[in-house]
Every structure is written in C-alpha cells, then in structure tokens.
C-alpha cells in the first residue's frame, strides 16, 4: 500500500491549490481516503474525507465551504481542492487510506499514510 500527496506550494491568501493523492497497492474504490494536516507545534488535524462510492464526505469546520474532495478511481487518485486559502491553512498535508469504505462523521481515520506535501499561505 502506497500513497503520495503532491501539489503543495506557496500561495497568497485568498488563492487556491489542488492537492493530489496517488494511491497504489490496493483497490482505491474499496476505501475512503482522508486528508490530514499538521502545522509546526500543532496536533495533526483531519480536514476532509472522500468515501469510496457511497457518497459520504467529511469536512472539518475549519475548512468547510472552502475545501472539497473528489476522486477518480480509474486513475487511483483523490483530490483536495482548496480555495480561499488563509495563512492558518499553512501545514504539511497528508493523505491516508481510511480503515473502511465510508467517512466517519467524526473525521477521517488513517490506516496507511503517505508522505506529505507542504502548503504555505503567505503574502
């Protein structure tokens, strides 16, 4: 099982980025995928989740209305579209395979983790 997040970078406040999570070694369509972030000195936060096929999603209150998840199972890729970015969104972002096919209403549950990608929001 491997996951690799990419697409991070430096963006100005109010800008947008789209992160990608490339999955391999398992059937993406059978699992939910969670997005997490960790800023220096802060605990890791689960920010979003994309279910395998039953339609459930999860967004942390801190990103609700600004971030959205989508997936292309045929390409084994999950996306995190981040709009209206704020300096407090600065963090290393990770994707992780969830433990099951649906998104918990309490947040994503990481099972297998990929390497993260740095997102910096600054003017």
Short mmCIF file of C-alpha atoms in Angstrom, two decimals:
data_model
loop_
_atom_site.label_atom_id
_atom_site.label_comp_id
_atom_site.label_asym_id
_atom_site.label_seq_id
_atom_site.Cartn_x
_atom_site.Cartn_y
_atom_site.Cartn_z
CA UNK A 1 0.00 0.00 0.00
CA UNK A 2 1.40 3.37 -1.02
CA UNK A 3 0.00 6.87 -1.07
CA UNK A 4 1.74 10.01 -2.24
CA UNK A 5 0.43 13.53 -1.76
CA UNK A 6 1.55 16.23 -4.18
CA UNK A 7 0.57 19.66 -5.41
CA UNK A 8 1.59 21.78 -2.47
CA UNK A 9 3.38 25.08 -2.76
CA UNK A 10 3.39 28.74 -1.83
CA UNK A 11 0.18 30.66 -2.43
CA UNK A 12 -1.10 34.07 -1.41
CA UNK A 13 -4.03 34.43 0.96
CA UNK A 14 -7.26 34.01 -0.94
CA UNK A 15 -5.62 31.78 -3.50
CA UNK A 16 -6.27 28.17 -4.45
CA UNK A 17 -4.37 24.92 -4.69
CA UNK A 18 -5.34 21.42 -5.69
CA UNK A 19 -3.62 18.57 -3.95
CA UNK A 20 -3.47 15.09 -5.41
CA UNK A 21 -3.14 11.77 -3.62
CA UNK A 22 -1.87 8.97 -5.83
CA UNK A 23 -2.71 5.53 -4.45
CA UNK A 24 -1.25 2.15 -5.35
CA UNK A 25 -1.13 -1.36 -3.98
CA UNK A 26 -4.83 -1.57 -3.19
CA UNK A 27 -8.18 -1.00 -4.85
CA UNK A 28 -8.99 2.67 -4.26
CA UNK A 29 -12.66 2.07 -4.87
CA UNK A 30 -12.92 -0.05 -1.73
CA UNK A 31 -11.65 2.57 0.70
CA UNK A 32 -12.35 6.06 1.92
CA UNK A 33 -9.37 8.41 1.79
CA UNK A 34 -8.69 11.01 4.44
CA UNK A 35 -6.80 14.27 4.21
CA UNK A 36 -4.89 15.48 7.24
CA UNK A 37 -2.63 18.39 8.01
CA UNK A 38 -0.07 19.23 10.63
CA UNK A 39 1.35 22.65 11.31
CA UNK A 40 4.52 23.18 13.37
CA UNK A 41 3.76 22.89 17.08
CA UNK A 42 0.22 21.73 16.48
CA UNK A 43 -1.51 18.38 16.56
CA UNK A 44 -2.40 16.62 13.37
CA UNK A 45 -5.88 17.55 12.17
CA UNK A 46 -8.18 15.55 9.95
CA UNK A 47 -9.60 18.04 7.45
CA UNK A 48 -11.51 16.04 4.86
CA UNK A 49 -12.57 12.58 3.77
CA UNK A 50 -13.77 11.08 0.49
CA UNK A 51 -15.76 7.86 0.68
CA UNK A 52 -15.24 5.04 -1.76
CA UNK A 53 -18.56 5.17 -3.53
CA UNK A 54 -21.45 5.62 -1.12
CA UNK A 55 -21.16 9.37 -1.20
CA UNK A 56 -20.28 10.32 2.33
CA UNK A 57 -17.78 13.09 2.89
CA UNK A 58 -16.37 14.85 5.89
CA UNK A 59 -15.00 18.35 6.31
CA UNK A 60 -13.58 19.89 9.43
CA UNK A 61 -15.31 23.08 10.49
CA UNK A 62 -12.10 24.97 9.81
CA UNK A 63 -12.25 24.19 6.09
CA UNK A 64 -15.95 23.67 5.43
CA UNK A 65 -17.13 25.70 2.46
CA UNK A 66 -13.56 26.27 1.21
CA UNK A 67 -12.18 22.77 0.63
CA UNK A 68 -13.70 19.98 -1.39
CA UNK A 69 -12.68 16.39 -2.10
CA UNK A 70 -13.13 14.39 -5.24
CA UNK A 71 -11.73 11.19 -6.64
CA UNK A 72 -11.04 9.38 -9.88
CA UNK A 73 -10.93 5.68 -9.04
CA UNK A 74 -9.86 4.83 -12.57
CA UNK A 75 -6.76 6.99 -12.10
CA UNK A 76 -6.26 5.83 -8.49
CA UNK A 77 -6.20 9.45 -7.41
CA UNK A 78 -8.03 11.53 -4.82
CA UNK A 79 -8.01 15.32 -4.94
CA UNK A 80 -8.34 18.06 -2.35
CA UNK A 81 -9.38 21.39 -3.87
CA UNK A 82 -8.50 24.21 -1.51
CA UNK A 83 -9.99 27.64 -2.16
CA UNK A 84 -9.93 30.92 -0.24
CA UNK A 85 -6.76 29.85 1.50
CA UNK A 86 -5.78 31.50 4.74
CA UNK A 87 -2.41 31.76 6.48
CA UNK A 88 -3.72 29.36 9.12
CA UNK A 89 -4.04 26.70 6.43
CA UNK A 90 -0.25 26.55 6.27
CA UNK A 91 0.79 22.99 7.12
CA UNK A 92 2.11 19.74 5.74
CA UNK A 93 -0.82 17.95 4.15
CA UNK A 94 -1.07 14.16 4.13
CA UNK A 95 -3.44 11.68 2.62
CA UNK A 96 -4.16 8.36 4.26
CA UNK A 97 -6.23 5.32 3.48
CA UNK A 98 -9.17 5.09 5.84
CA UNK A 99 -9.95 1.89 7.68
CA UNK A 100 -13.13 1.26 5.75
CA UNK A 101 -15.15 2.43 2.74
CA UNK A 102 -17.14 5.24 4.33
CA UNK A 103 -16.28 8.52 6.02
CA UNK A 104 -16.90 8.73 9.73
CA UNK A 105 -18.91 11.78 10.80
CA UNK A 106 -16.21 12.31 13.45
CA UNK A 107 -13.36 12.67 10.99
CA UNK A 108 -11.00 10.56 8.88
CA UNK A 109 -9.20 7.58 10.38
CA UNK A 110 -5.80 6.98 8.87
CA UNK A 111 -4.67 3.41 8.30
CA UNK A 112 -1.85 3.70 5.77
CA UNK A 113 -0.14 7.05 5.34
CA UNK A 114 1.69 8.71 2.52
CA UNK A 115 4.39 11.34 2.56
CA UNK A 116 3.08 14.84 2.89
CA UNK A 117 3.23 17.96 0.77
CA UNK A 118 3.91 21.42 2.15
CA UNK A 119 1.30 24.13 1.74
CA UNK A 120 2.34 27.65 2.66
CA UNK A 121 -0.13 30.51 2.55
CA UNK A 122 1.64 33.82 2.80
CA UNK A 123 1.84 37.20 1.15
#
